[in-house]
């Protein structure tokens, strides 16, 4: 017999701030998150885009992360551990310390071998690698420059040396923990270690669909009865000190670049879109458990997950198949997995990046399968694109929309490219079933179907 | 910074990193034996001391820092060489 699977807690760090309340309120109020890119990045390159959605500064000590944690983990793991601690509290789980020195914990009442971790990420601890490599390369370069300084007339060339020095940014030490910081599976492993979870511990690397697939895998594991509890979500951190990751997306012409007002530059599904808003990063961790378990504990779930599917374009590493055939297959299979008809879907949380290529394909597939029945929005029109974190943040928004019976607008949408029921103002809706979908570089597509479980307060 | 200041700060860092009671840390405490640091703890401790005192501790130097006293003497020497 299949288990029903529900979401009982959400923890996150997004450009709106720390926590699910900051995310939800930020989205409902369509708060601005856009800022100019760091000045330091302009030492290295002139970019087509010059805005991003930075993350808030996190005081990790407030989120039970020690100095040792901060030395041994990449930012992407730290964000995820902080988010998980918050998600567990929201789900009503008490924690007891397992080992003080290791900063590990036991989650009350869970069976460790029936509890897993499923995390999606695009690049794992890439920024730690960049720091370590910068130290590795630039330490001898700096020594050579200092030797050169002594050999030439420094007073006449000081500005040249100052410029050189300014570009030579690197941390004071080559981090000896670097291997365990950069591996993409470090996030899931850190969470499994921290919370003493011994069931399946999996990492999904599927770029922008990573978080969605990770949640889907957790859902399938609980539905099948293999597991009873899971931490599931996605995470990314892309704010390297040189702007090289940003440059990669900029060079691929994926970032919003054709705008007069930065505040309206991020405009998914609008005729005047020119790319996505790059986010510094983000993490969302969902507590998934069997509905029986949640009811036994007496907690009120936020939503139920009823379907999951994935498809693969087999078309192009960077460009979505323009026919939309695999998106259609994806949605059909997700509905089939849940034994639902398209007509039952009330709300679609789209992938909605704002790129020239993706939006029309996605909008056209929605139009052909659903017409104007479901309301539609793009969370990325508010948060920017958090890559591996996006699918999980959007699953969180989908669950919250079902729980609260309302959802956020599709920001900056003035001239829609397709006649869909885009959300233009925040108001009450009857939302019983919602689809959230993600598409990724590589050609990976994934979707989750969620259902309302509770009455709004 | 006096040697006493350095000792005080070193004890605080060790207490924080190894999660041991600061009062139990003396100059003669051995970092591995008495304070129970494993190899990862030792690396973390060195990184924290480097961060705290803004001094580099090479892997070769680190091999000789077996006790709290060794560590304090080494850092005191490093700082005085700079002045």
mmCIF file of C-alpha atoms in Angstrom, chain A residues 26 120 160 183 204 419:
data_model
loop_
_atom_site.group_PDB
_atom_site.id
_atom_site.type_symbol
_atom_site.label_atom_id
_atom_site.label_comp_id
_atom_site.label_asym_id
_atom_site.label_seq_id
_atom_site.Cartn_x
_atom_site.Cartn_y
_atom_site.Cartn_z
ATOM 1 C CA UNK A 26 8.511 39.164 0.325
ATOM 2 C CA UNK A 120 19.656 19.168 -5.295
ATOM 3 C CA UNK A 160 50.296 50.104 -11.354
ATOM 4 C CA UNK A 183 31.978 18.017 -3.518
ATOM 5 C CA UNK A 204 20.812 15.462 -7.510
ATOM 6 C CA UNK A 419 -3.017 34.732 -22.923
#
